[in-house]
C-alpha cells in the first residue's frame, strides 16, 4: 500500500466516499445499515430511502439508485404505488401556472403521505 490511501481507491470507491456525508446527513442509522447490508432491507426501509431522495434531491441520487437496482422486488412495488399515487394527484386545472404548480405539489405531497406515511416536505 502506498502512502496515500485515496490514490489506491478505485473510482467507484472514491465516489462512494464522496456520497458518505450526504448519506449520513439524510439517512437514519437503520436506513444506512440497510443500504450497506448490515440489517435486512424491507419494503418500508426501501420506500423511506427512495422518498428521502425525493425530499433531499440530487445529493442522494447515487445511494437511492444503487438501492433501487439492488432490490428490484421492492423497486417494482414502490414504483407501482408511487405511479398510482401520482397519477391520481395531478387533476388540478388553473390558468395561473404558479398557483397550479403549488396546488399540484401540495396534492402530490399529501397523496404520497397518505400512501407511504412520509412527508416529502414543503
PDB file of C-alpha atoms in Angstrom:
ATOM      1  CA  UNK A   1       0.000   0.000   0.000  1.00  0.00           C
ATOM      2  CA  UNK A   2       1.253   3.435  -0.948  1.00  0.00           C
ATOM      3  CA  UNK A   3       1.478   6.495   1.204  1.00  0.00           C
ATOM      4  CA  UNK A   4      -1.849   7.977   0.077  1.00  0.00           C
ATOM      5  CA  UNK A   5      -4.756   5.630   0.645  1.00  0.00           C
ATOM      6  CA  UNK A   6      -7.057   7.740  -1.549  1.00  0.00           C
ATOM      7  CA  UNK A   7      -4.822   7.156  -4.561  1.00  0.00           C
ATOM      8  CA  UNK A   8      -5.246   3.403  -4.079  1.00  0.00           C
ATOM      9  CA  UNK A   9      -9.052   3.509  -4.186  1.00  0.00           C
ATOM     10  CA  UNK A  10     -10.981   2.597  -7.315  1.00  0.00           C
ATOM     11  CA  UNK A  11     -13.170   5.213  -8.972  1.00  0.00           C
ATOM     12  CA  UNK A  12     -16.265   3.502  -7.544  1.00  0.00           C
ATOM     13  CA  UNK A  13     -14.787   3.537  -4.031  1.00  0.00           C
ATOM     14  CA  UNK A  14     -13.914   7.237  -4.373  1.00  0.00           C
ATOM     15  CA  UNK A  15     -17.474   8.022  -5.498  1.00  0.00           C
ATOM     16  CA  UNK A  16     -18.916   6.106  -2.527  1.00  0.00           C
ATOM     17  CA  UNK A  17     -16.612   8.026  -0.206  1.00  0.00           C
ATOM     18  CA  UNK A  18     -17.844  11.330  -1.643  1.00  0.00           C
ATOM     19  CA  UNK A  19     -21.507  10.426  -1.089  1.00  0.00           C
ATOM     20  CA  UNK A  20     -20.984   9.359   2.518  1.00  0.00           C
ATOM     21  CA  UNK A  21     -21.503  12.819   4.108  1.00  0.00           C
ATOM     22  CA  UNK A  22     -24.865  13.258   2.340  1.00  0.00           C
ATOM     23  CA  UNK A  23     -25.946   9.748   3.325  1.00  0.00           C
ATOM     24  CA  UNK A  24     -25.049  10.348   6.963  1.00  0.00           C
ATOM     25  CA  UNK A  25     -26.813  13.722   6.894  1.00  0.00           C
ATOM     26  CA  UNK A  26     -30.102  12.482   5.424  1.00  0.00           C
ATOM     27  CA  UNK A  27     -30.497   8.794   6.222  1.00  0.00           C
ATOM     28  CA  UNK A  28     -31.313   7.326   9.596  1.00  0.00           C
ATOM     29  CA  UNK A  29     -28.913   4.800  11.068  1.00  0.00           C
ATOM     30  CA  UNK A  30     -31.325   1.995  10.145  1.00  0.00           C
ATOM     31  CA  UNK A  31     -31.708   3.193   6.552  1.00  0.00           C
ATOM     32  CA  UNK A  32     -27.945   3.459   6.178  1.00  0.00           C
ATOM     33  CA  UNK A  33     -27.423  -0.004   7.705  1.00  0.00           C
ATOM     34  CA  UNK A  34     -29.951  -1.485   5.264  1.00  0.00           C
ATOM     35  CA  UNK A  35     -28.267   0.184   2.282  1.00  0.00           C
ATOM     36  CA  UNK A  36     -24.960  -1.436   3.225  1.00  0.00           C
ATOM     37  CA  UNK A  37     -26.437  -4.818   4.109  1.00  0.00           C
ATOM     38  CA  UNK A  38     -25.862  -4.587   7.855  1.00  0.00           C
ATOM     39  CA  UNK A  39     -29.579  -5.116   8.505  1.00  0.00           C
ATOM     40  CA  UNK A  40     -32.077  -6.701   6.109  1.00  0.00           C
ATOM     41  CA  UNK A  41     -33.775  -4.394   3.612  1.00  0.00           C
ATOM     42  CA  UNK A  42     -37.547  -4.239   3.970  1.00  0.00           C
ATOM     43  CA  UNK A  43     -40.174  -2.611   1.769  1.00  0.00           C
ATOM     44  CA  UNK A  44     -40.693   0.040   4.422  1.00  0.00           C
ATOM     45  CA  UNK A  45     -36.971   0.884   4.562  1.00  0.00           C
ATOM     46  CA  UNK A  46     -36.710   0.827   0.778  1.00  0.00           C
ATOM     47  CA  UNK A  47     -39.657   3.214   0.438  1.00  0.00           C
ATOM     48  CA  UNK A  48     -38.240   5.582   3.047  1.00  0.00           C
ATOM     49  CA  UNK A  49     -34.845   5.666   1.273  1.00  0.00           C
ATOM     50  CA  UNK A  50     -36.431   6.469  -2.091  1.00  0.00           C
ATOM     51  CA  UNK A  51     -38.734   9.087  -0.584  1.00  0.00           C
ATOM     52  CA  UNK A  52     -35.859  10.716   1.297  1.00  0.00           C
ATOM     53  CA  UNK A  53     -34.126  11.055  -2.075  1.00  0.00           C
ATOM     54  CA  UNK A  54     -37.216  12.894  -3.378  1.00  0.00           C
ATOM     55  CA  UNK A  55     -37.012  15.226  -0.409  1.00  0.00           C
ATOM     56  CA  UNK A  56     -33.240  15.771  -0.306  1.00  0.00           C
ATOM     57  CA  UNK A  57     -32.608  15.887  -4.019  1.00  0.00           C
ATOM     58  CA  UNK A  58     -29.608  15.123  -6.139  1.00  0.00           C
ATOM     59  CA  UNK A  59     -27.074  14.545  -3.376  1.00  0.00           C
ATOM     60  CA  UNK A  60     -28.749  11.200  -2.556  1.00  0.00           C
ATOM     61  CA  UNK A  61     -29.172  10.121  -6.189  1.00  0.00           C
ATOM     62  CA  UNK A  62     -26.319   7.609  -6.163  1.00  0.00           C
ATOM     63  CA  UNK A  63     -27.356   5.821  -2.967  1.00  0.00           C
ATOM     64  CA  UNK A  64     -31.035   5.757  -3.958  1.00  0.00           C
ATOM     65  CA  UNK A  65     -30.260   4.456  -7.447  1.00  0.00           C
ATOM     66  CA  UNK A  66     -27.902   1.756  -6.130  1.00  0.00           C
ATOM     67  CA  UNK A  67     -30.594   0.647  -3.680  1.00  0.00           C
ATOM     68  CA  UNK A  68     -33.256   0.745  -6.391  1.00  0.00           C
ATOM     69  CA  UNK A  69     -31.189  -1.511  -8.660  1.00  0.00           C
ATOM     70  CA  UNK A  70     -30.107  -3.854  -5.870  1.00  0.00           C
ATOM     71  CA  UNK A  71     -33.683  -4.637  -4.755  1.00  0.00           C
ATOM     72  CA  UNK A  72     -35.851  -4.994  -7.887  1.00  0.00           C
ATOM     73  CA  UNK A  73     -38.722  -6.642  -5.991  1.00  0.00           C
ATOM     74  CA  UNK A  74     -39.013  -3.629  -3.672  1.00  0.00           C
ATOM     75  CA  UNK A  75     -38.422  -1.237  -6.577  1.00  0.00           C
ATOM     76  CA  UNK A  76     -41.309  -2.653  -8.589  1.00  0.00           C
ATOM     77  CA  UNK A  77     -43.713  -2.415  -5.658  1.00  0.00           C
ATOM     78  CA  UNK A  78     -42.559   1.117  -4.790  1.00  0.00           C
ATOM     79  CA  UNK A  79     -42.728   2.307  -8.410  1.00  0.00           C
ATOM     80  CA  UNK A  80     -46.224   0.940  -8.931  1.00  0.00           C
ATOM     81  CA  UNK A  81     -47.519   2.533  -5.759  1.00  0.00           C
ATOM     82  CA  UNK A  82     -45.809   5.871  -6.456  1.00  0.00           C
ATOM     83  CA  UNK A  83     -47.076   5.951 -10.039  1.00  0.00           C
ATOM     84  CA  UNK A  84     -50.610   5.196  -8.881  1.00  0.00           C
ATOM     85  CA  UNK A  85     -50.396   7.846  -6.167  1.00  0.00           C
ATOM     86  CA  UNK A  86     -49.067  10.496  -8.541  1.00  0.00           C
ATOM     87  CA  UNK A  87     -51.499   9.744 -11.334  1.00  0.00           C
ATOM     88  CA  UNK A  88     -54.448  10.343  -9.023  1.00  0.00           C
ATOM     89  CA  UNK A  89     -52.954  13.556  -7.623  1.00  0.00           C
ATOM     90  CA  UNK A  90     -52.455  15.516 -10.861  1.00  0.00           C
ATOM     91  CA  UNK A  91     -56.027  16.566 -11.575  1.00  0.00           C
ATOM     92  CA  UNK A  92     -55.853  20.314 -10.908  1.00  0.00           C
ATOM     93  CA  UNK A  93     -56.707  22.820 -13.632  1.00  0.00           C
ATOM     94  CA  UNK A  94     -55.946  26.510 -13.470  1.00  0.00           C
ATOM     95  CA  UNK A  95     -54.828  29.309 -15.770  1.00  0.00           C
ATOM     96  CA  UNK A  96     -52.286  30.515 -13.212  1.00  0.00           C
ATOM     97  CA  UNK A  97     -49.251  28.257 -13.780  1.00  0.00           C
ATOM     98  CA  UNK A  98     -47.503  29.097 -10.489  1.00  0.00           C
ATOM     99  CA  UNK A  99     -50.665  28.610  -8.445  1.00  0.00           C
ATOM    100  CA  UNK A 100     -51.404  25.396 -10.379  1.00  0.00           C
ATOM    101  CA  UNK A 101     -47.900  24.080  -9.676  1.00  0.00           C
ATOM    102  CA  UNK A 102     -48.167  24.832  -5.957  1.00  0.00           C
ATOM    103  CA  UNK A 103     -51.577  23.178  -5.748  1.00  0.00           C
ATOM    104  CA  UNK A 104     -50.370  20.154  -7.685  1.00  0.00           C
ATOM    105  CA  UNK A 105     -47.277  19.847  -5.479  1.00  0.00           C
ATOM    106  CA  UNK A 106     -49.358  20.022  -2.303  1.00  0.00           C
ATOM    107  CA  UNK A 107     -51.813  17.460  -3.633  1.00  0.00           C
ATOM    108  CA  UNK A 108     -48.925  15.176  -4.649  1.00  0.00           C
ATOM    109  CA  UNK A 109     -47.286  15.684  -1.253  1.00  0.00           C
ATOM    110  CA  UNK A 110     -50.482  14.720   0.576  1.00  0.00           C
ATOM    111  CA  UNK A 111     -51.040  11.725  -1.716  1.00  0.00           C
ATOM    112  CA  UNK A 112     -47.515  10.461  -1.055  1.00  0.00           C
ATOM    113  CA  UNK A 113     -48.040  10.922   2.666  1.00  0.00           C
ATOM    114  CA  UNK A 114     -51.330   9.003   2.537  1.00  0.00           C
ATOM    115  CA  UNK A 115     -49.728   6.088   0.674  1.00  0.00           C
ATOM    116  CA  UNK A 116     -46.263   5.990   2.276  1.00  0.00           C
ATOM    117  CA  UNK A 117     -46.728   7.884   5.573  1.00  0.00           C
ATOM    118  CA  UNK A 118     -43.789  10.082   4.532  1.00  0.00           C
ATOM    119  CA  UNK A 119     -43.788  13.844   4.033  1.00  0.00           C
ATOM    120  CA  UNK A 120     -41.528  14.921   1.175  1.00  0.00           C
ATOM    121  CA  UNK A 121     -41.512  18.426   2.623  1.00  0.00           C
ATOM    122  CA  UNK A 122     -42.825  21.856   1.890  1.00  0.00           C
TER     123      UNK A 122
END
